[in-house]
mmCIF file of C-alpha atoms in Angstrom:
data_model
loop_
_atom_site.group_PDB
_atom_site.id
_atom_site.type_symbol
_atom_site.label_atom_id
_atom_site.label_comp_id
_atom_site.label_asym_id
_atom_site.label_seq_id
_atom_site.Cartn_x
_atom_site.Cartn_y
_atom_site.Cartn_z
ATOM 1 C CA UNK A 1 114.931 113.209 105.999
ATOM 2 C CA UNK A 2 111.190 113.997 106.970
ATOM 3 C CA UNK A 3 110.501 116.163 109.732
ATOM 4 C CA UNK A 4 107.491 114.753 112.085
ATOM 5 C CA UNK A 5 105.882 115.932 114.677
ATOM 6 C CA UNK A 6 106.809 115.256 118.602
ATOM 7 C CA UNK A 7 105.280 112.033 119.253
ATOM 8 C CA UNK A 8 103.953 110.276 122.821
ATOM 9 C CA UNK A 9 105.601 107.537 122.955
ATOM 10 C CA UNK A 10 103.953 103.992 124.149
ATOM 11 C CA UNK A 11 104.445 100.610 125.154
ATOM 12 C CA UNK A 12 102.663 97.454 123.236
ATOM 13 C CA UNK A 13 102.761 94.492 123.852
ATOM 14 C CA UNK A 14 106.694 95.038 124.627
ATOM 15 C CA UNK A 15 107.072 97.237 121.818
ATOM 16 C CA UNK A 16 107.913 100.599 122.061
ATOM 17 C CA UNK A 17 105.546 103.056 119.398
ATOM 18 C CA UNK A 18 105.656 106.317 118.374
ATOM 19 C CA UNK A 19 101.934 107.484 118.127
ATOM 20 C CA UNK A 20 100.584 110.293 116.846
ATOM 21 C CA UNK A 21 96.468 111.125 117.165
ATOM 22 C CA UNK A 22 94.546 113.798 115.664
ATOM 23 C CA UNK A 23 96.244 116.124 112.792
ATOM 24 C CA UNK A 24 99.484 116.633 111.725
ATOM 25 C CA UNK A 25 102.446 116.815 109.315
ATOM 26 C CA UNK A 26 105.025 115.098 107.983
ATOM 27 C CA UNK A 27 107.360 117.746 106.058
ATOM 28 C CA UNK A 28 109.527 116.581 103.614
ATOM 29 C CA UNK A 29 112.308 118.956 101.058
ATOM 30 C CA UNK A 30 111.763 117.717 97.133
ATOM 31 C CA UNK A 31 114.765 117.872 95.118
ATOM 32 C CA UNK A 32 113.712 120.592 92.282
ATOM 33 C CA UNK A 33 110.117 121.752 91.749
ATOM 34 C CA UNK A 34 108.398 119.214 90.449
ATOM 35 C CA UNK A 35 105.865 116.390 91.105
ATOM 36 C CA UNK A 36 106.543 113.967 93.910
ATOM 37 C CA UNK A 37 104.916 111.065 94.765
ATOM 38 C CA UNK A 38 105.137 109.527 98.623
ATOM 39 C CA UNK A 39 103.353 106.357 99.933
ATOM 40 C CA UNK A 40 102.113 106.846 103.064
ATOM 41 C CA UNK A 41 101.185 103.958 105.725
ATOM 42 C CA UNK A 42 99.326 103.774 109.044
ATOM 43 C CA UNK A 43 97.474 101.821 111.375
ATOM 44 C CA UNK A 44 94.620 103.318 113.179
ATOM 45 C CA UNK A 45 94.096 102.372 116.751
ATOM 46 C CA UNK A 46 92.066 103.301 119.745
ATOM 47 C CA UNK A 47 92.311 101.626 123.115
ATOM 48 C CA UNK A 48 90.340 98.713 122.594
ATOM 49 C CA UNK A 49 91.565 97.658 119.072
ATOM 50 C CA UNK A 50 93.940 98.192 115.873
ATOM 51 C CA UNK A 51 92.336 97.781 112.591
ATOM 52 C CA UNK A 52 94.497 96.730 109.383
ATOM 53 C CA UNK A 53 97.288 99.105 108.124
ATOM 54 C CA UNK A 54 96.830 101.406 105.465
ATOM 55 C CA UNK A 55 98.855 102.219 102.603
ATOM 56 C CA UNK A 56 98.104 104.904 100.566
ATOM 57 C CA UNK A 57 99.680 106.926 97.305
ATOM 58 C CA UNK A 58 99.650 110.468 97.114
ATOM 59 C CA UNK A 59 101.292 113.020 95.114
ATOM 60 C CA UNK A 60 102.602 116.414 95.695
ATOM 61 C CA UNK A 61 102.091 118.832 93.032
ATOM 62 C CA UNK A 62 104.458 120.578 91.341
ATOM 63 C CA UNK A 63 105.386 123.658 93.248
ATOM 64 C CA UNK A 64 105.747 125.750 90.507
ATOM 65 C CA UNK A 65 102.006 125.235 89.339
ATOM 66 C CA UNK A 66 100.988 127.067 92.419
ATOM 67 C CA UNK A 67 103.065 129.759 91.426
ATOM 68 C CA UNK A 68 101.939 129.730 87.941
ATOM 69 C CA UNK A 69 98.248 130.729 89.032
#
């Protein structure tokens, strides 16, 4: 399960949201040391307006690359 952040919770339209502003981090225990790859998605938002949500692909290295340095 990913560990997040405490969030400030708001109300949308009638929908309750989790929001998070600014930096943070998501942390998340990999099975093994090795590669893993984790889609991220988003929508930013300011008061006025919400622009389309994001999806994005990242990877994690290897842990044991940093190691081998």
């Amino acid at each position: 399960e990913p560990a997040y952040p405490p969030a400030r919770n708001v109300t949308v339209a009638g929908d309750r949201l989790s929001v998070y502003s600014g930096e943070f981090s998501v942390t998340v225990r990999a099975p093994g040391e090795r590669a893993v790859a984790v889609d991220v998605e988003f929508q930013p938002c300011d008061d006025s307006r919400c622009l389309a949500p994001v999806r994005l692909a990242l990877e994690a290295p290897d842990s044991t690359e940093e190691k081998k340095r």
